[in-house]
Coordinates of C-alpha atoms in Angstrom, one line a residue:
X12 CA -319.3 -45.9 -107.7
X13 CA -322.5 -48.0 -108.0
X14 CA -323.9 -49.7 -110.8
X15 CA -327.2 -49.9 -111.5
X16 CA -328.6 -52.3 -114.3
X17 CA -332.1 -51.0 -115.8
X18 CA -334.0 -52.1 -119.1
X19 CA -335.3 -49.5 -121.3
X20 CA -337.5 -50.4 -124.3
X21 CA -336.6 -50.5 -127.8
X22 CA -339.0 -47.6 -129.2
X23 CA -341.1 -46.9 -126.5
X24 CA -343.4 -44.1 -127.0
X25 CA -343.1 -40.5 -125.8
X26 CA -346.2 -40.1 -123.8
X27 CA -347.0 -36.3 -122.6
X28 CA -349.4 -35.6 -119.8
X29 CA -349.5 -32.9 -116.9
X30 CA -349.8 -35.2 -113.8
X31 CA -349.7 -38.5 -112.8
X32 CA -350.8 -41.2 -110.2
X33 CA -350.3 -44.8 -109.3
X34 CA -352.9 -46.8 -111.0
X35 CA -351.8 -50.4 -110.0
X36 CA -349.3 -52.1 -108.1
X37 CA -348.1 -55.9 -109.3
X38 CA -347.1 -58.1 -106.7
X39 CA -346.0 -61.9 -107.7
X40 CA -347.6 -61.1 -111.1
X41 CA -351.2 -60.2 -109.1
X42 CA -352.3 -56.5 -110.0
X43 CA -354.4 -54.4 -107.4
X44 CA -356.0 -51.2 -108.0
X45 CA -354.6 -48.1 -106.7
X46 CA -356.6 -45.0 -105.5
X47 CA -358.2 -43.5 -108.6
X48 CA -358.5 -39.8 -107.5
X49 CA -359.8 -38.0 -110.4
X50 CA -362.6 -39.9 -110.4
X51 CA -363.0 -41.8 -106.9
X52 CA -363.5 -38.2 -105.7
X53 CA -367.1 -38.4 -107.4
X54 CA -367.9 -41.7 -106.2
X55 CA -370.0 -41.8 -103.5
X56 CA -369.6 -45.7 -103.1
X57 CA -365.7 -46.0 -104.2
X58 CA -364.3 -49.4 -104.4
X59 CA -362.2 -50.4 -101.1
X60 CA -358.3 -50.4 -102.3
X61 CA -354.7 -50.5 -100.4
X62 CA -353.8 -47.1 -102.0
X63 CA -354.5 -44.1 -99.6
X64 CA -357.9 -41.8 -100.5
X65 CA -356.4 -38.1 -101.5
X66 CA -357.9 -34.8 -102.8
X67 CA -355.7 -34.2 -105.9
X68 CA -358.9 -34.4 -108.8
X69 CA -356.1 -32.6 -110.5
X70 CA -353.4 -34.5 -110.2
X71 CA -351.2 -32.3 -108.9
X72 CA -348.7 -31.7 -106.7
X73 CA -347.0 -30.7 -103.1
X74 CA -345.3 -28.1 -103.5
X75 CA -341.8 -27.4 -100.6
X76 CA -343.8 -24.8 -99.0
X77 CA -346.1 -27.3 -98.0
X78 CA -343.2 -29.7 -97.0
X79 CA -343.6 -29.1 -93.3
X80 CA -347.2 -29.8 -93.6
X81 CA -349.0 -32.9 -93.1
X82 CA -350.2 -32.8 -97.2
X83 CA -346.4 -33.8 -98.0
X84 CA -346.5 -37.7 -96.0
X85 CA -349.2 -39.1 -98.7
X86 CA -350.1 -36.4 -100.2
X87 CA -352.9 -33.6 -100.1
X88 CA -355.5 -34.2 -97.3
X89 CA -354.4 -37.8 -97.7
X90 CA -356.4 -40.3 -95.6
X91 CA -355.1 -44.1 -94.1
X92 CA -356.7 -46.8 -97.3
X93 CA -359.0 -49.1 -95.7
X94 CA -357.6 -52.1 -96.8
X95 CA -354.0 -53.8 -97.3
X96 CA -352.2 -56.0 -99.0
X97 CA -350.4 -59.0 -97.9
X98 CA -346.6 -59.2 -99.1
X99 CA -343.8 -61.1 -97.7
X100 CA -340.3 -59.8 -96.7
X101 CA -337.9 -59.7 -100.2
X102 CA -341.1 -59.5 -102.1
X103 CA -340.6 -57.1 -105.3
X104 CA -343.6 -54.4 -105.9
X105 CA -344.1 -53.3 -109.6
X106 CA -345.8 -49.4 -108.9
X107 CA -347.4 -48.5 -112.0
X108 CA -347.7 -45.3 -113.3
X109 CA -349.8 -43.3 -115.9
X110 CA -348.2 -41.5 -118.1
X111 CA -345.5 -39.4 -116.8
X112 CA -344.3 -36.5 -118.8
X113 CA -340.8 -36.1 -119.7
X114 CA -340.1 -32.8 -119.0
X115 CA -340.9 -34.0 -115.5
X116 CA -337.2 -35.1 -114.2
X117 CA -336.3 -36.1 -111.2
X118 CA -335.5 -39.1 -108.5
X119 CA -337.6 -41.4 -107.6
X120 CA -337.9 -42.8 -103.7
X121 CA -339.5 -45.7 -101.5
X122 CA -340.0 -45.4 -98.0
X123 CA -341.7 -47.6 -95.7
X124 CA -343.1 -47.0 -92.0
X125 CA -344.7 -49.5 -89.1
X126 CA -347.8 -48.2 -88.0
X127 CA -347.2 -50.3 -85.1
X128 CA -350.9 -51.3 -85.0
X129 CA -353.6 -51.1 -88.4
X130 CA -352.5 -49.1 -91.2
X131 CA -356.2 -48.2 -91.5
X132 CA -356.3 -46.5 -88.4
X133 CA -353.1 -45.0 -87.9
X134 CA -352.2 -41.0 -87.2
X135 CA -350.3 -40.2 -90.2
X136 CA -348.4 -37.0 -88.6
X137 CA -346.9 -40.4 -86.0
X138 CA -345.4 -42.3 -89.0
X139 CA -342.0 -42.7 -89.1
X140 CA -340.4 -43.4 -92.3
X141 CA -336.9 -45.2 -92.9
X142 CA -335.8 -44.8 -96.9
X143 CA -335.6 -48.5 -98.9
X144 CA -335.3 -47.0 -102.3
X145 CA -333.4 -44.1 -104.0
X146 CA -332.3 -42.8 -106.9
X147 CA -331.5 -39.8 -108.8
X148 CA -329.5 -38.3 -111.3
X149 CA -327.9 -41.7 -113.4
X150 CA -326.1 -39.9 -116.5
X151 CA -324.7 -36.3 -117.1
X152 CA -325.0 -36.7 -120.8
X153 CA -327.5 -37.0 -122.3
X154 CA -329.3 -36.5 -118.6
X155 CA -330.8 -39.1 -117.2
X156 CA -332.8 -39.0 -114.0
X157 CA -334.1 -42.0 -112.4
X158 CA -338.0 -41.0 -113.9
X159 CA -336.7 -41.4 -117.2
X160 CA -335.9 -45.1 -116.4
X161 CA -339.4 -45.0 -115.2
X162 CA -341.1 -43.7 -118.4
X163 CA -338.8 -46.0 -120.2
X164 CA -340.4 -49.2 -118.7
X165 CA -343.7 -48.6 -119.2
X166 CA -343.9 -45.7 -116.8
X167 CA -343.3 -48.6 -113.4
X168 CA -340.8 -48.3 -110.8
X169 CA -339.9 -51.9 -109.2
X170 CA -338.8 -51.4 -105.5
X171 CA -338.0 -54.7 -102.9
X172 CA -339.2 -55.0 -99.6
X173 CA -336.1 -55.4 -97.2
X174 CA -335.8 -59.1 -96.9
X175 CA -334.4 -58.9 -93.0
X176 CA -337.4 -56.4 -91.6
X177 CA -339.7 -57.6 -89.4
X178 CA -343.1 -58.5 -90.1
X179 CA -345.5 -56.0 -89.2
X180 CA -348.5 -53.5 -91.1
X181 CA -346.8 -51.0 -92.9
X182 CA -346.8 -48.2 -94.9
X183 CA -345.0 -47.7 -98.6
X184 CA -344.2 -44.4 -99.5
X185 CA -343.6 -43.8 -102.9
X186 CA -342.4 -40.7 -104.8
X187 CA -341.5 -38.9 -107.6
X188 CA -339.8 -35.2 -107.2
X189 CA -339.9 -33.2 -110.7
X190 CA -337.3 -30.6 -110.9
X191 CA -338.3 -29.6 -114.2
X192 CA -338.9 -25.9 -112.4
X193 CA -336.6 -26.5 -109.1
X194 CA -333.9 -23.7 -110.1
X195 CA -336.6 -21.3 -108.2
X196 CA -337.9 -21.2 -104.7
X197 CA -341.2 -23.7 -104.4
X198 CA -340.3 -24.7 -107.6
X199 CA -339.7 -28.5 -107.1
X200 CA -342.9 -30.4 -107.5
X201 CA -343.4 -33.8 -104.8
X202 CA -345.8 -36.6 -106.1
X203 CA -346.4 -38.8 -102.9
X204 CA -348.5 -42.2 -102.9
X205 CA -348.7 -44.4 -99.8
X206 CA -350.2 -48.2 -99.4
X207 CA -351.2 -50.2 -96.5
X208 CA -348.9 -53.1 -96.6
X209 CA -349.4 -56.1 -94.2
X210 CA -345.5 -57.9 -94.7
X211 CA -344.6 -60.9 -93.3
X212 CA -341.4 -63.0 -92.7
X213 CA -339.5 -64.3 -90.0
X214 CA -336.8 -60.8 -90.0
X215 CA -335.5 -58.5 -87.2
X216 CA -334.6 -55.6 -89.4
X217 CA -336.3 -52.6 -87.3
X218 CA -335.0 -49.8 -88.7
X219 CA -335.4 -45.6 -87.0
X220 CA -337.2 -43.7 -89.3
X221 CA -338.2 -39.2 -89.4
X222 CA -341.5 -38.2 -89.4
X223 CA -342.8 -37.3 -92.9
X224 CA -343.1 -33.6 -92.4
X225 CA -339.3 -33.6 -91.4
X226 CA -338.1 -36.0 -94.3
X227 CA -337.5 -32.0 -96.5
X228 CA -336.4 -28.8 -96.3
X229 CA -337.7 -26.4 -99.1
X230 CA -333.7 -25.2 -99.2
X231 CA -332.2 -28.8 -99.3
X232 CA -329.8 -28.9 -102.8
X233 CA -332.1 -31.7 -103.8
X234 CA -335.5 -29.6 -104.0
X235 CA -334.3 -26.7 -104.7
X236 CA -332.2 -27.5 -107.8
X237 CA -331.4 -26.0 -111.3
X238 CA -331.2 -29.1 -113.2
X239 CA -330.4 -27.4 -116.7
X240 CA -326.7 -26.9 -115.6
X241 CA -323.9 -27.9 -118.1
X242 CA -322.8 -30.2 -115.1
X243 CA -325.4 -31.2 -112.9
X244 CA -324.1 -32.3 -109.1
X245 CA -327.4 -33.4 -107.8
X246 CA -327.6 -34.6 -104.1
X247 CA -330.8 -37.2 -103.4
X248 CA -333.0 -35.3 -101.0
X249 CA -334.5 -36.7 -97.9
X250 CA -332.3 -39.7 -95.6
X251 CA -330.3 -42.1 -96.7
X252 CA -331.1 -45.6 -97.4
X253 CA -331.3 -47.5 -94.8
X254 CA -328.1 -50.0 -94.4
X255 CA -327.5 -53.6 -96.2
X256 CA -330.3 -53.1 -98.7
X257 CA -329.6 -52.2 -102.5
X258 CA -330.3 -48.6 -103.2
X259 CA -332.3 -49.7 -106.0
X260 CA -332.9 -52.9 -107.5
X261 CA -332.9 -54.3 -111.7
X262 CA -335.7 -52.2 -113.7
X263 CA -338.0 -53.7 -116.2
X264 CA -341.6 -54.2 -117.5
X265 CA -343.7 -56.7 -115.0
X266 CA -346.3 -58.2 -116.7
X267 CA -349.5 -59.2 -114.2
X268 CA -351.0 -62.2 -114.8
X269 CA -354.4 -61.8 -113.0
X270 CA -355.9 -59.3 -110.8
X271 CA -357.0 -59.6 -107.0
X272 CA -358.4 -57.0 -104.4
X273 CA -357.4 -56.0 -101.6
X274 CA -358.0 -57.0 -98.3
X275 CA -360.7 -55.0 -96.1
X276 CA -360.1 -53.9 -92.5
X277 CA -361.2 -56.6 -90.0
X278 CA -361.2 -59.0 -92.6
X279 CA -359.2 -62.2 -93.7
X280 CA -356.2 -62.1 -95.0
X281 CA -356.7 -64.8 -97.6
X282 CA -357.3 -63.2 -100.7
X283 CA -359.9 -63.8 -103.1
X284 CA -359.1 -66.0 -106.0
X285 CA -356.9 -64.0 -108.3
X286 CA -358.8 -63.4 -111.6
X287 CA -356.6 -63.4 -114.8
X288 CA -355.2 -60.4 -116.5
X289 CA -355.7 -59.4 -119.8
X290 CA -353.7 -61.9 -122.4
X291 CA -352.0 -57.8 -123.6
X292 CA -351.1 -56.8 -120.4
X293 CA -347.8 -54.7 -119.5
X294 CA -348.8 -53.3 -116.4
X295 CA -351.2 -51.0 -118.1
X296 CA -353.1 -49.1 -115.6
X297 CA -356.4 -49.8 -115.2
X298 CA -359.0 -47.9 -117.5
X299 CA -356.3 -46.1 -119.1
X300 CA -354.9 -45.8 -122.7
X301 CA -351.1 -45.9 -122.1
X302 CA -349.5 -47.0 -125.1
X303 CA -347.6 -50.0 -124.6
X304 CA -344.3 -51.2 -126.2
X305 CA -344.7 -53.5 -129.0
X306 CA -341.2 -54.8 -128.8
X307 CA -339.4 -56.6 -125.9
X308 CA -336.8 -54.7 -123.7
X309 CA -333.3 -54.1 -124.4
X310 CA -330.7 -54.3 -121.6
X311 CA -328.7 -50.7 -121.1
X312 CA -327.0 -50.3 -118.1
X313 CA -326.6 -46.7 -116.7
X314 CA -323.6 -45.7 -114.3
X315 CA -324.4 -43.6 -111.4
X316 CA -322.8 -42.5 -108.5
X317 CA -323.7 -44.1 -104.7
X318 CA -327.3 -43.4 -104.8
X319 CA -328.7 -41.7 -101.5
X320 CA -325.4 -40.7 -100.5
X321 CA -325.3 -37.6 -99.0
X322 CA -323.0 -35.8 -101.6
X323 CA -322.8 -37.8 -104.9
X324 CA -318.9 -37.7 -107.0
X325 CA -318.3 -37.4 -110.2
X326 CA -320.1 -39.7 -112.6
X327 CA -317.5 -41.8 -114.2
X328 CA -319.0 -44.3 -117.0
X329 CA -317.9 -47.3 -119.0
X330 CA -317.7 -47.3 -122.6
X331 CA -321.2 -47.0 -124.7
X332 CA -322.4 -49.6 -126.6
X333 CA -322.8 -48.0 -130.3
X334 CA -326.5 -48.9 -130.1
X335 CA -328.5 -48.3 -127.3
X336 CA -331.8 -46.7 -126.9
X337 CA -331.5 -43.6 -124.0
X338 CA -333.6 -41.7 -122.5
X339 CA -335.0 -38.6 -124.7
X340 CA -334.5 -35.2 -123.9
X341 CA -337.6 -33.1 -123.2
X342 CA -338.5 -30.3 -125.8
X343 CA -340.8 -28.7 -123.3
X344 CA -341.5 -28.1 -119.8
X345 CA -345.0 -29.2 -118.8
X346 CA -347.0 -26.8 -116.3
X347 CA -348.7 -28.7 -113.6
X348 CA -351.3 -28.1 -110.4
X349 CA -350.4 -27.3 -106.6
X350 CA -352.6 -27.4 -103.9
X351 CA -352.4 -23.8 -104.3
X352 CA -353.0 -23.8 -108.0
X353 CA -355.4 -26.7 -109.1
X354 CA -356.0 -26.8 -112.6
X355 CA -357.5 -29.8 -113.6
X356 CA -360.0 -28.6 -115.6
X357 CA -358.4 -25.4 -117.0
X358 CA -357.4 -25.2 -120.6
X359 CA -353.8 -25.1 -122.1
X360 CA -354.8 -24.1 -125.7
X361 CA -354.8 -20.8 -127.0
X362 CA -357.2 -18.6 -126.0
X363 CA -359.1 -15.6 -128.8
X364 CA -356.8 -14.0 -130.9
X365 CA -353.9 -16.5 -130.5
X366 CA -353.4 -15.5 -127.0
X367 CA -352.0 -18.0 -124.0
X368 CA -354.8 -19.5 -121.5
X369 CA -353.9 -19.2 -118.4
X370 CA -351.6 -21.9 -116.9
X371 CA -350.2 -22.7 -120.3
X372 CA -346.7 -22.1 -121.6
X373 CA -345.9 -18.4 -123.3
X374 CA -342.0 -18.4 -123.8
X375 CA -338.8 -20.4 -123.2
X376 CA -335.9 -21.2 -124.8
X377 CA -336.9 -22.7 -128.5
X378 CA -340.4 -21.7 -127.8
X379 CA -342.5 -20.6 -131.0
X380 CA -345.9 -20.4 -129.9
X381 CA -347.6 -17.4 -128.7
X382 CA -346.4 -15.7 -126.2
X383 CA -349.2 -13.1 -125.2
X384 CA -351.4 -14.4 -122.4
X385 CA -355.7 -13.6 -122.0
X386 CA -356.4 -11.0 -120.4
X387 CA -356.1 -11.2 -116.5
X388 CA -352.5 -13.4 -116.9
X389 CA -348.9 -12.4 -117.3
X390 CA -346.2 -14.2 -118.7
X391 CA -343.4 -15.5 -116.1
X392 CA -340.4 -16.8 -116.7
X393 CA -340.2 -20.0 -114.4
X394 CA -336.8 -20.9 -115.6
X395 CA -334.8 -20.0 -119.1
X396 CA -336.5 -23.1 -120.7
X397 CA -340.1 -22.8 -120.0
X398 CA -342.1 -19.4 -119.1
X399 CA -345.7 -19.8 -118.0
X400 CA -348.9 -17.5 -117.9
X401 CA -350.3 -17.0 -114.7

């Protein structure tokens, strides 16, 4: 058994949106943009960032029937970045979020592969990724997925980069899996980001990696899951992590103290003069309205079995403080968009006469809103909690 030290927030607010991207990463207390895809998309001149170009105006998903497809390495119709960012080996990467709804559990992963050459012009479908990063289910009561721990510190995930591996371009793959609707076939929703890294040191560490349309199965017990079990044994999808690095490192809030860009293809690699951050900044994402926590962190520590291993035992825990802020437990389950089903401009309110627009919840377990839907859109049950017009 493995224990895993995170920090949630005393009070942090409960932040409910349907999708969700990277908006910044903070390396060595230096924030740089991530791709902005609902509205870089309309940009005809968008600004040069380390975080891959992708068709998800939405924000949606990939869905596991796509997981043999090229859309699940970095996402739908994802492109190489043309730029990167330098990092060194042991370096620790704050990925910030925007608001990730809660209802949206499941692990989060890091993977990294060497594009043996520029990042910017690599073959995606030739990328080999070896996992860095892992976790999953922490708690069986009250449940606690590794997002949760996300949400809880200001919606980032901190991950290291292996301090033996060998320098070289690489790139990260991050990703959240929500298994709010997993208990069905193509039910599991994957939320891939990728960034050109450029990491240097003096390491050996090489490690094998699988080609990203091979790292899942639609059928694996981690993507297709019914998370709303009495007992939950949840296996972490996708390889293990890769020997002698921690399956996950300390969580909490990073705070960027200036902002840089990143580097363009061809160009130096001496970065332009960081400018400073905001005096408020939490790792807020850029342009956005995330509420931030007003009070400082408080130190919980959550038990979990051996993260990435391939079948997980019993979760065995220490005793509870009789104070200490958890995780929340979701009172809905939040529809999102597929690459089959975008949505990102459809409405969720009620439609004439009360009724359900399409897309929007219209049953479930606790529900009390209507449950007819317009006309054109039937009500499916998705799972026992959460049923949803379509």
């Amino acid at each position: 058994m493995a224990v895993m030290k995170f920090l949630l927030p005393l009070g942090y607010a409960l932040t409910v949106a349907a999708h969700g991207r990277i908006s910044q990463v903070v390396v060595k207390g230096v924030a740089y943009p991530g791709y902005d895809s609902p509205s870089f998309a309309y940009n005809p001149n968008p600004p040069n960032v380390f975080g891959w170009t992708i068709k998800q105006t939405d924000l949606g998903f990939v869905a596991p029937s796509s997981f043999g497809s090229p859309d699940i390495i970095c996402h739908r119709d994802a492109k190489p970045a043309q730029s990167h960012v330098e990092v060194a080996a042991g370096d620790v990467l704050s990925l910030q979020w925007t608001p990730w709804p809660v209802s949206h559990k499941g692990p989060v992963l890091d993977y990294l592969a060497n594009c043996n050459g520029p990042c910017e012009k690599v073959d995606k479908t030739t990328l080999k990724f070896f996992k860095i990063d892992g976790a999953g289910l922490l708690k069986q009561n009250p449940q606690t997925f590794a997002d949760d721990v996300l949400i809880a510190n200001n919606n980032s995930w901190q991950v290291q980069i292996p301090k033996s591996l060998a320098p070289g371009n690489y790139v990260l793959r991050h990703e959240i899996i929500a298994l709010h609707s997993a208990g069905q076939p193509d039910g599991a929703q994957s939320y891939p980001q990728c960034f050109n890294l450029k990491i240097t040191g003096s390491g050996t560490l090489n490690p094998a990696g699988v080609k990203g349309t091979e790292l899942y199965k639609s059928t694996d017990p981690g993507i297709l899951s019914n998370i709303y079990v009495p007992t939950l044994d949840y296996v972490i999808p996708g390889p293990a992590v890769i020997p002698g690095v921690p399956a996950t490192i300390d969580q909490k809030i990073v705070k960027a103290t200036a902002t840089s860009t990143a580097t363009p293809y061809g160009g130096s690699d001496s970065a332009p003069s960081p400018r400073p951050a905001p005096t408020d900044n939490l790792s807020t994402p850029a342009g956005g309205s995330d509420s931030v926590p007003t009070t400082g962190p408080a130190p919980i520590e959550n038990l979990s079995t051996p993260v990435g291993a391939p079948k997980p035992k019993p979760t065995k825990h220490r005793k509870r403080p009789s104070k200490r802020p958890v995780a929340p437990t979701p009172t809905s389950r939040t529809p999102c968009a597929s690459g089959k089903k975008p949505h990102g401009d459809k409405p969720k309110g009620k439609g004439k006469n009360g009724q359900v627009q399409r897309w929007g919840q219209c049953g479930g377990k606790n529900w009390n809103g209507p449950t007819t839907c317009v006309a054109g859109s039937t009500c499916k049950e998705l799972n026992p909690w959460y049923s949803q017009c379509l």
